[in-house]
C-alpha positions as a printed Julia matrix, in Angstrom:
218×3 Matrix{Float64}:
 -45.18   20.43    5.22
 -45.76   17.12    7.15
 -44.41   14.22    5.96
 -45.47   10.53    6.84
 -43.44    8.09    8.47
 -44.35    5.85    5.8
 -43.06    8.11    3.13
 -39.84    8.69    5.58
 -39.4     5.13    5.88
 -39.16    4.62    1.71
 -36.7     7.25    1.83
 -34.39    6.31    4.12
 -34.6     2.76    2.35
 -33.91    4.02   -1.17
 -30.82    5.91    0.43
 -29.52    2.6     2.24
 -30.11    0.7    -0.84
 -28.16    3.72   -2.87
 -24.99    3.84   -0.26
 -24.59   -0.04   -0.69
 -24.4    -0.17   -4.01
 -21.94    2.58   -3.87
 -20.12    0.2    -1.65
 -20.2    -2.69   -3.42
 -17.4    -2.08   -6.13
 -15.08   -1.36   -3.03
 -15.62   -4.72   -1.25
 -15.36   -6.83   -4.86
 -12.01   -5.16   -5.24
 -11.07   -5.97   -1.44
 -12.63   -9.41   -1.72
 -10.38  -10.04   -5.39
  -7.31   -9.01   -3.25
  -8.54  -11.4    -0.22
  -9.11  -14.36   -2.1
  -5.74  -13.85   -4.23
  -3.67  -13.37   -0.85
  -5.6   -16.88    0.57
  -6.39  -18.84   -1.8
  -4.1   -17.31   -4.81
  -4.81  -16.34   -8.58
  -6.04  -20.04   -9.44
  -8.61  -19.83   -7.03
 -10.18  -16.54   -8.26
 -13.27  -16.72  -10.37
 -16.66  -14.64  -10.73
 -17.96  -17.7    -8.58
 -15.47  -17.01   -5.64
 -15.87  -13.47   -5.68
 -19.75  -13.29   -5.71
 -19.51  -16.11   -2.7
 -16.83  -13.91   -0.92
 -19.05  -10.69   -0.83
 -22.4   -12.46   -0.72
 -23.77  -11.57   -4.45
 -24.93  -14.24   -7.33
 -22.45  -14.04  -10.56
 -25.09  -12.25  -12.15
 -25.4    -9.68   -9.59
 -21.55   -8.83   -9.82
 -22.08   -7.73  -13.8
 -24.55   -4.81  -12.33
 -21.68   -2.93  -10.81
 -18.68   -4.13  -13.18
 -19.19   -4.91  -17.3
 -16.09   -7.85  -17.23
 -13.77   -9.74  -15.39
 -11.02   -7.34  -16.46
 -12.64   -4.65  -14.83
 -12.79   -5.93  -11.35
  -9.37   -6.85  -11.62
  -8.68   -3.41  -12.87
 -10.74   -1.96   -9.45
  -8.73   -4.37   -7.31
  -5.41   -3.27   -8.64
  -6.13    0.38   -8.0
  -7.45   -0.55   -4.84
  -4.21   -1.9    -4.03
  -2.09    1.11   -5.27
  -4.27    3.53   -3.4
  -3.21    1.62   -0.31
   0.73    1.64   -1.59
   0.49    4.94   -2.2
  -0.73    5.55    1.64
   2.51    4.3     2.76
   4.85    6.83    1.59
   5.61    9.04    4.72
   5.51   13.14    5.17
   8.25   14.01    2.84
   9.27   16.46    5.69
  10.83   13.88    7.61
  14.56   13.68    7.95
  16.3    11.38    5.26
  17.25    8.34    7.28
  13.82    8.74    9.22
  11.67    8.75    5.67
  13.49    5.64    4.31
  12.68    3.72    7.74
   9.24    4.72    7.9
   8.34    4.17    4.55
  10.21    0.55    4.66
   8.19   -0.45    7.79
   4.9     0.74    6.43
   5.61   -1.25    3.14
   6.24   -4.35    5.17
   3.46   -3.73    7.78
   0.68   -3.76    4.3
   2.39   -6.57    2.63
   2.94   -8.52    5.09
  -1.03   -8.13    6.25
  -2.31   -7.87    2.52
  -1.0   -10.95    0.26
  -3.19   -9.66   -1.89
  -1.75   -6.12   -2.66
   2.28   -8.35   -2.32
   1.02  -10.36   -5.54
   0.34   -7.73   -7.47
   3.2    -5.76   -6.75
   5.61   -8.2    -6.69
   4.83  -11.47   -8.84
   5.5   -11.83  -12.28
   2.68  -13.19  -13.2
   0.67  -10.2   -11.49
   2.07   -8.64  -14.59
   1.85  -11.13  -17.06
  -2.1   -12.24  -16.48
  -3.97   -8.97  -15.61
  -5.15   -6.06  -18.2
  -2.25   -3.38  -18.88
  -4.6    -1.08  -17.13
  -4.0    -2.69  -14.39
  -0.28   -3.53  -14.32
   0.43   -0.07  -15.43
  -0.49    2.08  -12.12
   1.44   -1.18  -10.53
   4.43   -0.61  -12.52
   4.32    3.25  -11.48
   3.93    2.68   -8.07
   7.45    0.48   -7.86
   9.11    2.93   -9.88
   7.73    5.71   -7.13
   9.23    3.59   -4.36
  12.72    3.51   -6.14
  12.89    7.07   -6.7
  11.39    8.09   -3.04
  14.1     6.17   -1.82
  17.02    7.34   -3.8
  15.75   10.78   -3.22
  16.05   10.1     0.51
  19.54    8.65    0.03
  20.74   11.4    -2.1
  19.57   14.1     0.3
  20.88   12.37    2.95
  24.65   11.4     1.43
  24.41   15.57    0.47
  23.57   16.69    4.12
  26.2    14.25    5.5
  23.67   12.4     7.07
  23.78    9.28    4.99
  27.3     7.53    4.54
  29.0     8.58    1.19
  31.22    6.04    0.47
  29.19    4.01   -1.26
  26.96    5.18   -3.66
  23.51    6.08   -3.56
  21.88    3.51   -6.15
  23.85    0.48   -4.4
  22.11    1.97   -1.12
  19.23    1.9    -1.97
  19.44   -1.8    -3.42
  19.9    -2.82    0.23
  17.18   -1.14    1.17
  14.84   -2.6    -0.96
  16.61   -6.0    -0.46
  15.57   -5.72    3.31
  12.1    -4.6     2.68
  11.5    -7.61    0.32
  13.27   -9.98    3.0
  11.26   -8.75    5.89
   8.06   -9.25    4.18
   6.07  -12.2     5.72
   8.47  -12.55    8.6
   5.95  -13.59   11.74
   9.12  -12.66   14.33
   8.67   -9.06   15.21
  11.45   -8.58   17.55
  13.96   -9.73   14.65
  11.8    -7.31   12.35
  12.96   -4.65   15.08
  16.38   -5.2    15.43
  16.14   -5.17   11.36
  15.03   -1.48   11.46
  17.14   -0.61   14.2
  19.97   -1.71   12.51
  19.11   -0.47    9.14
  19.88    3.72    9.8
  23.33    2.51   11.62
  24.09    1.27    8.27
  23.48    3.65    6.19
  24.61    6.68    8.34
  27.39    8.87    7.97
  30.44    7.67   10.05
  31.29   11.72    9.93
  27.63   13.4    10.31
  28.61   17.23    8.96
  25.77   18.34   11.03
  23.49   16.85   14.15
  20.65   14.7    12.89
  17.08   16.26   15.0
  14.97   12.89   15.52
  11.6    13.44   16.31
  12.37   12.69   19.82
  14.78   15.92   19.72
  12.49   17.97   18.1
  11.65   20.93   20.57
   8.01   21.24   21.58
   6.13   24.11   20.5
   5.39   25.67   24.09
């Protein structure tokens, strides 16, 4: 059956038309997170956000029914991106808790945005518990991913044991929170090199395989 390039033409509109809108709760969220992390939460209105993504006020209501649930969208938005920075869990100890620090910093540190909401108190005093909650399980993640790492570590004699795992990983964090919005990468570096010196084992019980002393499958 022929069909006219006229009728082909309608078609491919409709589906253009269809994928957009199917984008459009995706950059509100991104644009709520961009304005926050520029401008921050005073500056945030259904004005700013239709301006910011090119929409009227009205034509923001069509793909969310309140304020609340665009803030809602943007704080999952920013906990799907959290969650993207824990690292394979099949990493050595000391090598997780590194990677996982410098991918937290590397998102903060570009994304305001997603640093409000997981760190400012009044993140989680101003938006809707639906919101705060997947924030609040996200930090408590973090804390156990790292104490998990510590623990393995201080068990395998990687990770020093005179000192004990939950005041380890308060240093950890500490640095993380430190590091975020520093513009000097080389002292960033030095940060992270330093970091596993400190919390190795004087006394490893066994040799540490880095990735760079991995063998090669041949």
């Amino acid at each position: 059956m022929k069909v006219s390039k006229w009728l082909l033409t309608i078609w491919f509109m409709g589906a253009g038309i269809r994928m957009k809108r199917s984008e459009r709760r995706f950059q509100i969220a991104d644009a709520v997170l961009r304005i926050i992390g520029e401008r921050g939460l005073t500056s945030l209105s259904t004005s700013t956000i239709a301006e910011e993504v090119g929409l009227t006020t009205g034509a923001l209501y069509r793909h969310f029914e309140s304020i609340d649930e665009i803030l809602v969208s943007a704080a999952l938005y920013g906990v799907e991106q959290l969650e993207a920075t824990f690292p394979d869990p099949k990493l050595p100890p000391l090598e997780r808790i590194v990677v996982l620090a410098r991918n937290r910093i590397d998102l903060l540190h570009s994304r305001p945005g997603i640093n409000w909401l997981l760190r400012s108190e009044q993140a989680f005093l101003t938006l809707p518990p639906n919101a705060t909650g997947p924030l609040h399980d996200v930090a408590v993640k973090s804390r156990k991913y790292f104490l998990a790492a510590v623990r393995e570590g201080v068990r395998d004699g990687y990770i020093r044991d005179d000192i004990e795992p939950e005041t380890l990983v308060v240093t950890v964090m500490g640095t993380v929170h430190a590091m975020i919005g520093n513009q000097d990468r080389a002292q960033m570096d030095r940060v992270f090199d330093a970091l596993p010196k400190l919390l190795a084992s004087p006394r490893p019980s066994r040799t540490l395989v880095t990735r760079k002393d991995r063998p090669t499958k041949s």
